[in-house]
Amino acid sequence: EETVLKRPDWTASFEKPKTSCTEPSNPSTTALSPYLSLGCLSPRTAWHAVSEATKKAHSKTNRSKPPVSLHGQLLWRDFNNLMAHSANAQYPGSWGRMKDNPYCRNVTWSSNAKLLNAWKEGKTGYPWVDACMSQLQKEGWIHHLGRHAVACFLTRGDLWQSWEEGADHFEGQLLDADYALNNFNWMW
């Protein structure tokens, strides 16, 4: 909550696509996702903190709008929860898998334990992918662009392994693991 309140201009002008995944000395995101996923910070409290900070921002500060704004990110989070709820209401437990998931296409993936383990261990031979996976192992976190890159590499990129394997690995490694968001991002 204080993250956004202490920086009203930054909060008001935040745009998710403009965040940097390669600048660890100056984090460009709020880093609130673990607190939201674990229930230490309610989305409602975060929403009101963003609103309050935005009101305090300098009048000349450009105010971003959903979906790229912080409010947009909170709306996206709720949308993911609604999608998970809808899938599970139709077919209990279907959100985290392909089978019976009304929002997921069934794809015949390859199954190669050697490739999957190299990806998990950050030993694929692709520096960007390996750096992201090493960060996941060491810190339990990867910037959203890094998450997307390693997900694409595992699935529809080079390795053609099931997104379910990637989602399971992320669920066990991420400090901000969130059932609805994690599975939605892997299906996307």
GROMACS .gro file of C-alpha atoms in nm:
model
  188
    1GLU     CA    1   0.000   0.000   0.000
    2GLU     CA    2   0.277   0.243   0.094
    3THR     CA    3   0.455   0.152  -0.231
    4VAL     CA    4   0.195   0.342  -0.431
    5LEU     CA    5   0.115   0.612  -0.175
    6LYS     CA    6   0.478   0.727  -0.145
    7ARG     CA    7   0.509   0.777  -0.522
    8PRO     CA    8   0.191   0.949  -0.644
    9ASP     CA    9   0.330   1.065  -0.981
   10TRP     CA   10   0.475   0.722  -1.054
   11THR     CA   11   0.149   0.553  -0.948
   12ALA     CA   12  -0.069   0.782  -1.158
   13SER     CA   13   0.142   0.738  -1.471
   14PHE     CA   14   0.226   0.366  -1.431
   15GLU     CA   15   0.193   0.168  -1.754
   16LYS     CA   16   0.258  -0.206  -1.741
   17PRO     CA   17   0.405  -0.233  -2.093
   18LYS     CA   18   0.667   0.029  -2.004
   19THR     CA   19   0.808  -0.162  -1.708
   20SER     CA   20   1.162  -0.295  -1.738
   21CYS     CA   21   1.255  -0.657  -1.683
   22THR     CA   22   1.628  -0.594  -1.710
   23GLU     CA   23   1.688  -0.321  -1.452
   24PRO     CA   24   1.709  -0.486  -1.108
   25SER     CA   25   1.861  -0.181  -0.936
   26ASN     CA   26   1.549   0.026  -1.000
   27PRO     CA   27   1.239  -0.198  -0.994
   28SER     CA   28   0.972  -0.068  -1.228
   29THR     CA   29   0.678  -0.257  -1.078
   30THR     CA   30   0.509  -0.233  -0.739
   31ALA     CA   31   0.631  -0.577  -0.621
   32LEU     CA   32   0.293  -0.615  -0.447
   33SER     CA   33   0.196  -0.940  -0.620
   34PRO     CA   34   0.311  -1.171  -0.335
   35TYR     CA   35   0.110  -0.967  -0.085
   36LEU     CA   36  -0.199  -0.982  -0.306
   37SER     CA   37  -0.165  -1.353  -0.383
   38LEU     CA   38  -0.117  -1.447  -0.017
   39GLY     CA   39  -0.401  -1.225   0.105
   40CYS     CA   40  -0.175  -0.990   0.304
   41LEU     CA   41  -0.306  -0.701   0.094
   42SER     CA   42  -0.663  -0.695  -0.029
   43PRO     CA   43  -0.734  -0.587  -0.387
   44ARG     CA   44  -0.984  -0.336  -0.247
   45THR     CA   45  -0.717  -0.173  -0.027
   46ALA     CA   46  -0.478  -0.164  -0.323
   47TRP     CA   47  -0.747  -0.011  -0.545
   48HIS     CA   48  -0.819   0.268  -0.297
   49ALA     CA   49  -0.446   0.332  -0.239
   50VAL     CA   50  -0.395   0.372  -0.616
   51SER     CA   51  -0.696   0.608  -0.632
   52GLU     CA   52  -0.565   0.815  -0.340
   53ALA     CA   53  -0.213   0.835  -0.480
   54THR     CA   54  -0.343   0.931  -0.824
   55LYS     CA   55  -0.543   1.218  -0.671
   56LYS     CA   56  -0.223   1.344  -0.503
   57ALA     CA   57  -0.018   1.333  -0.822
   58HIS     CA   58   0.094   1.661  -0.976
   59SER     CA   59  -0.171   1.808  -1.205
   60LYS     CA   60   0.066   1.784  -1.505
   61THR     CA   61   0.133   1.414  -1.450
   62ASN     CA   62  -0.011   1.202  -1.728
   63ARG     CA   63  -0.265   0.961  -1.577
   64SER     CA   64  -0.264   0.617  -1.732
   65LYS     CA   65  -0.586   0.424  -1.787
   66PRO     CA   66  -0.684   0.056  -1.782
   67PRO     CA   67  -0.573  -0.191  -1.896
   68VAL     CA   68  -0.213  -0.067  -1.859
   69SER     CA   69  -0.265   0.134  -1.537
   70LEU     CA   70  -0.241  -0.009  -1.186
   71HIS     CA   71  -0.621  -0.007  -1.172
   72GLY     CA   72  -0.616  -0.204  -1.496
   73GLN     CA   73  -0.380  -0.459  -1.343
   74LEU     CA   74  -0.618  -0.509  -1.050
   75LEU     CA   75  -0.911  -0.549  -1.291
   76TRP     CA   76  -0.707  -0.806  -1.490
   77ARG     CA   77  -0.645  -0.999  -1.167
   78ASP     CA   78  -1.017  -1.010  -1.092
   79PHE     CA   79  -1.096  -1.113  -1.450
   80ASN     CA   80  -0.857  -1.408  -1.411
   81ASN     CA   81  -1.032  -1.510  -1.090
   82LEU     CA   82  -1.371  -1.493  -1.262
   83MET     CA   83  -1.245  -1.708  -1.550
   84ALA     CA   84  -1.109  -1.969  -1.307
   85HIS     CA   85  -1.434  -1.968  -1.113
   86SER     CA   86  -1.639  -2.008  -1.432
   87ALA     CA   87  -1.427  -2.299  -1.560
   88ASN     CA   88  -1.438  -2.477  -1.225
   89ALA     CA   89  -1.813  -2.419  -1.189
   90GLN     CA   90  -1.865  -2.599  -1.521
   91TYR     CA   91  -1.606  -2.873  -1.464
   92PRO     CA   92  -1.462  -2.882  -1.110
   93GLY     CA   93  -1.083  -2.860  -1.109
   94SER     CA   94  -1.057  -2.789  -1.481
   95TRP     CA   95  -0.886  -2.448  -1.460
   96GLY     CA   96  -0.536  -2.585  -1.409
   97ARG     CA   97  -0.548  -2.838  -1.691
   98MET     CA   98  -0.648  -2.885  -2.054
   99LYS     CA   99  -0.891  -3.170  -2.000
  100ASP     CA  100  -1.249  -3.047  -1.959
  101ASN     CA  101  -1.136  -2.684  -1.942
  102PRO     CA  102  -1.397  -2.490  -2.143
  103TYR     CA  103  -1.147  -2.208  -2.213
  104CYS     CA  104  -0.850  -2.414  -2.323
  105ARG     CA  105  -0.771  -2.578  -2.653
  106ASN     CA  106  -0.649  -2.934  -2.630
  107VAL     CA  107  -0.306  -2.955  -2.788
  108THR     CA  108  -0.103  -3.269  -2.840
  109TRP     CA  109   0.223  -3.165  -2.674
  110SER     CA  110   0.553  -3.349  -2.682
  111SER     CA  111   0.671  -3.506  -2.359
  112ASN     CA  112   1.046  -3.491  -2.312
  113ALA     CA  113   1.173  -3.502  -1.953
  114LYS     CA  114   1.524  -3.401  -2.059
  115LEU     CA  115   1.405  -3.081  -2.229
  116LEU     CA  116   1.166  -3.002  -1.944
  117ASN     CA  117   1.438  -3.044  -1.681
  118ALA     CA  118   1.685  -2.831  -1.878
  119TRP     CA  119   1.420  -2.557  -1.887
  120LYS     CA  120   1.346  -2.589  -1.514
  121GLU     CA  121   1.718  -2.580  -1.426
  122GLY     CA  122   1.800  -2.288  -1.656
  123LYS     CA  123   2.027  -2.501  -1.874
  124THR     CA  124   1.870  -2.468  -2.218
  125GLY     CA  125   2.166  -2.292  -2.377
  126TYR     CA  126   1.957  -1.980  -2.444
  127PRO     CA  127   2.100  -1.704  -2.219
  128TRP     CA  128   1.779  -1.501  -2.173
  129VAL     CA  129   1.568  -1.808  -2.089
  130ASP     CA  130   1.838  -1.951  -1.861
  131ALA     CA  131   1.880  -1.617  -1.679
  132CYS     CA  132   1.506  -1.595  -1.615
  133MET     CA  133   1.485  -1.953  -1.490
  134SER     CA  134   1.791  -1.899  -1.268
  135GLN     CA  135   1.623  -1.591  -1.123
  136LEU     CA  136   1.311  -1.798  -1.055
  137GLN     CA  137   1.520  -2.057  -0.868
  138LYS     CA  138   1.710  -1.798  -0.664
  139GLU     CA  139   1.448  -1.531  -0.602
  140GLY     CA  140   1.110  -1.697  -0.658
  141TRP     CA  141   1.014  -1.420  -0.897
  142ILE     CA  142   1.045  -1.318  -1.262
  143HIS     CA  143   0.919  -0.997  -1.427
  144HIS     CA  144   0.605  -1.056  -1.633
  145LEU     CA  145   0.795  -1.019  -1.962
  146GLY     CA  146   1.045  -1.281  -1.850
  147ARG     CA  147   0.760  -1.512  -1.747
  148HIS     CA  148   0.604  -1.472  -2.088
  149ALA     CA  149   0.935  -1.538  -2.263
  150VAL     CA  150   1.010  -1.860  -2.077
  151ALA     CA  151   0.650  -1.978  -2.116
  152CYS     CA  152   0.661  -1.924  -2.492
  153PHE     CA  153   0.998  -2.099  -2.510
  154LEU     CA  154   0.866  -2.403  -2.322
  155THR     CA  155   0.542  -2.434  -2.516
  156ARG     CA  156   0.491  -2.289  -2.861
  157GLY     CA  157   0.852  -2.177  -2.900
  158ASP     CA  158   1.137  -2.423  -2.909
  159LEU     CA  159   1.050  -2.706  -2.672
  160TRP     CA  160   0.680  -2.781  -2.746
  161GLN     CA  161   0.616  -2.908  -2.391
  162SER     CA  162   0.279  -2.881  -2.217
  163TRP     CA  163   0.183  -2.556  -2.049
  164GLU     CA  164   0.054  -2.770  -1.760
  165GLU     CA  165   0.414  -2.867  -1.680
  166GLY     CA  166   0.522  -2.503  -1.683
  167ALA     CA  167   0.225  -2.394  -1.471
  168ASP     CA  168   0.299  -2.665  -1.213
  169HIS     CA  169   0.664  -2.560  -1.196
  170PHE     CA  170   0.577  -2.192  -1.156
  171GLU     CA  171   0.318  -2.277  -0.890
  172GLY     CA  172   0.590  -2.444  -0.684
  173GLN     CA  173   0.855  -2.174  -0.738
  174LEU     CA  174   0.690  -1.832  -0.750
  175LEU     CA  175   0.653  -1.632  -0.430
  176ASP     CA  176   0.349  -1.469  -0.587
  177ALA     CA  177   0.199  -1.792  -0.722
  178ASP     CA  178  -0.171  -1.740  -0.776
  179TYR     CA  179  -0.384  -2.026  -0.905
  180ALA     CA  180  -0.612  -1.818  -1.129
  181LEU     CA  181  -0.345  -1.585  -1.269
  182ASN     CA  182  -0.077  -1.848  -1.316
  183ASN     CA  183  -0.299  -2.085  -1.512
  184PHE     CA  184  -0.455  -1.807  -1.719
  185ASN     CA  185  -0.114  -1.672  -1.818
  186TRP     CA  186   0.001  -2.019  -1.920
  187MET     CA  187  -0.310  -2.077  -2.132
  188TRP     CA  188  -0.268  -1.736  -2.295
   0.00000   0.00000   0.00000
